[in-house]
Short mmCIF file of C-alpha atoms in Angstrom, two decimals:
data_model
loop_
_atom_site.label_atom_id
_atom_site.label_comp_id
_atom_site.label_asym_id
_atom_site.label_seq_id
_atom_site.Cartn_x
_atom_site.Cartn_y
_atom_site.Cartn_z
CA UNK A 1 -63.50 -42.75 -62.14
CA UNK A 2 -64.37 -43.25 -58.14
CA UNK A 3 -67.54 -41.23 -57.96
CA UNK A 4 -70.34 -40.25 -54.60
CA UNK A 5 -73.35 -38.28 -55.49
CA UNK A 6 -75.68 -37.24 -52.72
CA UNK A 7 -79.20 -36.24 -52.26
CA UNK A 8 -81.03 -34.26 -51.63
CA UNK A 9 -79.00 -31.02 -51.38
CA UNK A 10 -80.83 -30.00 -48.31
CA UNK A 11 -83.30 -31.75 -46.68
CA UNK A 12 -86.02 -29.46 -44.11
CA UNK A 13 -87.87 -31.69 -41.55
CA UNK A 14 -89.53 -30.68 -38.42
CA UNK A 15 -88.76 -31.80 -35.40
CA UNK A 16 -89.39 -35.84 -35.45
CA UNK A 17 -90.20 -36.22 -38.56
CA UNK A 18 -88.06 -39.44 -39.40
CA UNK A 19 -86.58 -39.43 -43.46
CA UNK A 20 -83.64 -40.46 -45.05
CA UNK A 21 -80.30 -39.40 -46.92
CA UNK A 22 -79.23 -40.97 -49.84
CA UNK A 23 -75.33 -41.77 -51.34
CA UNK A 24 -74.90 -43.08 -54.47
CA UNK A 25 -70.83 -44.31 -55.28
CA UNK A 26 -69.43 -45.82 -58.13
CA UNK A 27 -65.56 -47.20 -57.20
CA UNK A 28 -63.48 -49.64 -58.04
CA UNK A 29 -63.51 -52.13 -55.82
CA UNK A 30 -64.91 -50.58 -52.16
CA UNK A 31 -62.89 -50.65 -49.06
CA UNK A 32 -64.96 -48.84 -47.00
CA UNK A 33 -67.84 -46.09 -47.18
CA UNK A 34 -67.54 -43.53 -44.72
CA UNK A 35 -70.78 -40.97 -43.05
CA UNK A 36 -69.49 -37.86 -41.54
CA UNK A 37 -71.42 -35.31 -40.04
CA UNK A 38 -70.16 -31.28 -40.00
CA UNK A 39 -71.62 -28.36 -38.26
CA UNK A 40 -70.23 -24.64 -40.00
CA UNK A 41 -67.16 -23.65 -38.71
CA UNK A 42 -66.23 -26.71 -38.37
CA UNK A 43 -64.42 -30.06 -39.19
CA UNK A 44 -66.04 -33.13 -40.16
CA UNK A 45 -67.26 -35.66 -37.41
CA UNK A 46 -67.07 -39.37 -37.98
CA UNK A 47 -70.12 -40.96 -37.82
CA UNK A 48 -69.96 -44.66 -39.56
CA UNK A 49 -67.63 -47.09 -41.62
CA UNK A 50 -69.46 -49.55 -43.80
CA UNK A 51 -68.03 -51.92 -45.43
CA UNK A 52 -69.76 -55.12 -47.49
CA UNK A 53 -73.43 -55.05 -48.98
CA UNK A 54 -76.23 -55.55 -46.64
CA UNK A 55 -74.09 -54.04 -43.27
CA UNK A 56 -75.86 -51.89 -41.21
CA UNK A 57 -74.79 -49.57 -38.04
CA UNK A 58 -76.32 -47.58 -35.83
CA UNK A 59 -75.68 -44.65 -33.36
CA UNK A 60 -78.66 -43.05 -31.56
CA UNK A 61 -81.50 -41.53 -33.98
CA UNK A 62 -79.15 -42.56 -36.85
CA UNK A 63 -78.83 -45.58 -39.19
CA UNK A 64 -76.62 -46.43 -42.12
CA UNK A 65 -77.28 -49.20 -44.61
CA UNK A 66 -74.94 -50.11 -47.50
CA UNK A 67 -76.03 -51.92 -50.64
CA UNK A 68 -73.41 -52.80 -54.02
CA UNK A 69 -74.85 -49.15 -55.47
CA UNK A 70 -75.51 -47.12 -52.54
CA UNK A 71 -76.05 -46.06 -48.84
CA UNK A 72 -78.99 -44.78 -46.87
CA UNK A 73 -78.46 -42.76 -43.35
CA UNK A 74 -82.11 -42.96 -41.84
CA UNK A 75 -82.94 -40.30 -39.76
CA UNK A 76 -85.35 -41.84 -36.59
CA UNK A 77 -87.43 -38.78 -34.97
CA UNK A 78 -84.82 -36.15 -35.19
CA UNK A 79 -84.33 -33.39 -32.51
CA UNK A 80 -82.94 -29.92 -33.69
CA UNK A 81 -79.76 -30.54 -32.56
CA UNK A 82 -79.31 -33.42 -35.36
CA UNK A 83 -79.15 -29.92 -38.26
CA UNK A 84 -75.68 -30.32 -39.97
CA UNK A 85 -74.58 -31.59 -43.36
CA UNK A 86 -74.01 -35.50 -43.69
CA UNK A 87 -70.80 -36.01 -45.55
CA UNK A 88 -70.53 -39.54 -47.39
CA UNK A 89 -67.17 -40.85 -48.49
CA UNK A 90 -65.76 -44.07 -50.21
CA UNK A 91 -62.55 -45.45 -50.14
CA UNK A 92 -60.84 -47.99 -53.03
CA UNK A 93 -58.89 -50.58 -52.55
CA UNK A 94 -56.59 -49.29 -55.68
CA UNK A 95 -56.03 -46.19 -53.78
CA UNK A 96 -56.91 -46.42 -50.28
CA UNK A 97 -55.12 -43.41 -49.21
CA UNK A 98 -57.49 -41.09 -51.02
CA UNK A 99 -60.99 -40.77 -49.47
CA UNK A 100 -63.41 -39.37 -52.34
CA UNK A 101 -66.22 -37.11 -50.43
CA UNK A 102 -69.75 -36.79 -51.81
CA UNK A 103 -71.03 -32.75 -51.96
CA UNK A 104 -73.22 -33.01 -48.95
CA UNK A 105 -76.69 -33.26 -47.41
CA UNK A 106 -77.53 -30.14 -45.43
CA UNK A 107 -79.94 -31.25 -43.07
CA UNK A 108 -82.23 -28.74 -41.28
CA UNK A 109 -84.62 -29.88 -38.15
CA UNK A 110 -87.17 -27.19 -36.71
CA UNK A 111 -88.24 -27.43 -33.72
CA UNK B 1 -56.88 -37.26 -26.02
CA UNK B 2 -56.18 -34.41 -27.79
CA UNK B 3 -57.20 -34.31 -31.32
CA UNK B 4 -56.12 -32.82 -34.19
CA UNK B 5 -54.64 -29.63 -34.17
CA UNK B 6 -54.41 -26.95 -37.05
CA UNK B 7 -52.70 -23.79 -36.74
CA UNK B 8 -53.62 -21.22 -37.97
CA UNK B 9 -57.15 -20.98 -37.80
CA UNK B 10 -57.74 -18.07 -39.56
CA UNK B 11 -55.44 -16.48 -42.33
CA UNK B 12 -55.78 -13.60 -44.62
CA UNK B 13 -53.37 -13.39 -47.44
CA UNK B 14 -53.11 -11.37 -50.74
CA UNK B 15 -52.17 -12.69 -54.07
CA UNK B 16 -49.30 -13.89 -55.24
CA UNK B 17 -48.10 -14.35 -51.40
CA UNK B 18 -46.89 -17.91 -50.31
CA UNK B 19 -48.74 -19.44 -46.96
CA UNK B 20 -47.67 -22.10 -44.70
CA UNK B 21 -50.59 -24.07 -42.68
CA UNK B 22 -49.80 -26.66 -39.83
CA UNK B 23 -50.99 -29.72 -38.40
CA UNK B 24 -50.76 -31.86 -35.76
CA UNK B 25 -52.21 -35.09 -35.66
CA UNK B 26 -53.21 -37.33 -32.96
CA UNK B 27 -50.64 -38.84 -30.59
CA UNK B 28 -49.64 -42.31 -32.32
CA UNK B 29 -51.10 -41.35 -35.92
CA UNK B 30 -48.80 -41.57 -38.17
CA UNK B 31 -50.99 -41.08 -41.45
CA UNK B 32 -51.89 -36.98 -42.06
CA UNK B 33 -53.87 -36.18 -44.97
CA UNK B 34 -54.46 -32.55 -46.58
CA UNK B 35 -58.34 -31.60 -48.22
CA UNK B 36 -59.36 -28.34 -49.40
CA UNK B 37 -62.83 -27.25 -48.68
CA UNK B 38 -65.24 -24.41 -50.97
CA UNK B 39 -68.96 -24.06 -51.64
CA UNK B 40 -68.56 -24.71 -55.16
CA UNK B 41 -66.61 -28.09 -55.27
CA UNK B 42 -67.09 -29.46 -51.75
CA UNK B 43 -64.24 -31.54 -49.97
CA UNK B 44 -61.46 -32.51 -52.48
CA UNK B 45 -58.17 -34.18 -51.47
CA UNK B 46 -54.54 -32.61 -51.72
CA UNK B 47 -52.26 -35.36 -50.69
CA UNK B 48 -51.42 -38.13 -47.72
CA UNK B 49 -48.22 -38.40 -45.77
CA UNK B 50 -47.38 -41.72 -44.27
CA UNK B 51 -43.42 -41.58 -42.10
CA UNK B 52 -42.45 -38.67 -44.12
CA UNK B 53 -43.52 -39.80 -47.41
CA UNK B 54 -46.29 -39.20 -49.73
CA UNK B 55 -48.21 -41.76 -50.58
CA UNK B 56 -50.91 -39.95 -53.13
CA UNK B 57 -51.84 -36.48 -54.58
CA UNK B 58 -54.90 -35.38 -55.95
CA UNK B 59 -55.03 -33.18 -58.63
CA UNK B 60 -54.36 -30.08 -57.48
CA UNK B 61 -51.18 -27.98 -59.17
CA UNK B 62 -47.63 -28.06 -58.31
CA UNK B 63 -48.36 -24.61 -55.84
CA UNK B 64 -49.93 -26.68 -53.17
CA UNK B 65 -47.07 -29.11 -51.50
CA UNK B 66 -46.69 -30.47 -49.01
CA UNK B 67 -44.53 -32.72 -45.68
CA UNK B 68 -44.47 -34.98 -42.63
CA UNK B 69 -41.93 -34.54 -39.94
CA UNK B 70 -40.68 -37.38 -38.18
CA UNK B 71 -42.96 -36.64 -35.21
CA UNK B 72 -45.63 -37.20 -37.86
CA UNK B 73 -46.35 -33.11 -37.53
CA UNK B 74 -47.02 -32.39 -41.30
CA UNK B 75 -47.36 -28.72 -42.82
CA UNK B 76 -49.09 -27.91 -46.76
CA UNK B 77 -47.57 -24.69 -48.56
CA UNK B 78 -49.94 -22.86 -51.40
CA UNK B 79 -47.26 -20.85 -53.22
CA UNK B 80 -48.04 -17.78 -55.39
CA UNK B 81 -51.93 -17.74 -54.06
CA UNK B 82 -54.56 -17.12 -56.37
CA UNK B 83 -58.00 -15.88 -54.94
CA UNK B 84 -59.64 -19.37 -55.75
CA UNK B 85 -57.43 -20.50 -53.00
CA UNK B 86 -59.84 -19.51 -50.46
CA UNK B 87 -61.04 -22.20 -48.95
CA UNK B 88 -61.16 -24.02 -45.82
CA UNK B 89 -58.16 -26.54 -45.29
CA UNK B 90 -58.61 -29.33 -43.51
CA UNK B 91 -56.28 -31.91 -41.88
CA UNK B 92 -57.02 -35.77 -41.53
CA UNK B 93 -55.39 -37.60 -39.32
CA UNK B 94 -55.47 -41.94 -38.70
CA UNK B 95 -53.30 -44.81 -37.62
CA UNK B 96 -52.47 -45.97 -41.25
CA UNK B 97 -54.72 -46.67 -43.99
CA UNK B 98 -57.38 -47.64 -42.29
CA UNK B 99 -61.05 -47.58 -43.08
CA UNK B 100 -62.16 -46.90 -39.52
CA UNK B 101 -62.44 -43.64 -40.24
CA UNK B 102 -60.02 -40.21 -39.82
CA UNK B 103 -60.15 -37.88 -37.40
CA UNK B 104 -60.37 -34.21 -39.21
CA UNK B 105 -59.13 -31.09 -37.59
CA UNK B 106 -61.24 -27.86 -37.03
CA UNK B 107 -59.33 -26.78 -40.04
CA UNK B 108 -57.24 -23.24 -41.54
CA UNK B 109 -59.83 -20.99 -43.05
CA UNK B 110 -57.40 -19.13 -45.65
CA UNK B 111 -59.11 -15.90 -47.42
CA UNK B 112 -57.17 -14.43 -50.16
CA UNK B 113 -57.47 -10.91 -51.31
#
């Protein structure tokens, strides 16, 4: 069964304190691994698509990396405004419609 | 560009009422899909429409359902609501099934009492 398990739950940093997210997935056969980010109220923001083993993007203070197991989002010196939970999803070539969704990262940056 | 569009987004119901929640996806996308949101289970998927048709279904029961218009406008129906139906629904919307990503709406926040 397509599987994404994230960690940690929440993550508190202060203000340019660089870390990172993990997502571990377990699918059959990977089209593509999707990073969202979503503030409350609010719907999920697409971030990143990833998708082969050693690919890497990035987008300001943020950085994805994919390997065959799992994906990092690297956090560079973040600013306050970065607080939101990190969604990551995979998609499977045996059922590409269906985008499984990992619980979350809720990400918290004081100032 | 306007993006996606849900309607309504706020909704209180009571149980054992039927609800009706609407989206609109963005001009040219012609793929909508339907997640439910809660604390307790995170995002889980309902079903994707492709031209009027669905093309998967999670595994949700036979009360949630679903359809696409031909403008691609696609609506989800809960039937007989339950109070775990609360939840925050959320539309998807892409050019097919693409792995560039999909463009959610704000989403229906549906409380049932």
């Amino acid at each position: 069964e397509d599987q994404v398990t994230q960690s940690p739950e929440a993550l508190r940093l202060q203000e340019g304190e660089s870390s990172s997210l993990n997502c571990s997935y377990t699918v059959s056969g990977l089209r593509g691994l999707f990073w969202y980010r979503q503030d409350p109220g609010k719907g999920p923001e697409f971030l990143f698509t990833l998708y082969s083993a050693g690919e890497e993007k990035e987008k300001e203070r943020l950085k994805a990396t994919l390997t065959k197991k799992e994906s990092f989002l690297h956090i560079t010196a973040p600013k306050p405004e970065d607080s939101a939970t990190y969604l990551c999803a995979v998609q499977a070539y045996s059922s590409a419609s269906k985008i499984i969704f990992g619980s979350g990262t809720r990400l918290s940056i004081r100032p | 560009k306007a993006g996606v569009t849900q309607t309504p987004r706020y909704l209180i119901k009571t149980r054992g009422q039927q609800v009706t929640l609407s989206c609109s996806p963005i001009s040219g996308h012609r793929s909508v899909s339907w997640y439910q949101q809660t604390p307790g289970q995170g995002l889980q998927f309902l079903f994707e429409y492709f031209s009027e048709t669905q093309r998967n279904k999670g595994n949700f029961p036979g009360r949630f359902s679903g359809r696409q218009f031909s403008n691609s406008r696609s609506e989800m129906n809960v039937s007989t609501l339950e109070l775990g139906d609360s939840a925050l629904y959320l539309c998807a919307s892409s050019l097919a099934q693409q792995t560039s990503g999909y463009t959610f709406g704000s989403g229906t926040r549906l409380t049932v009492v």
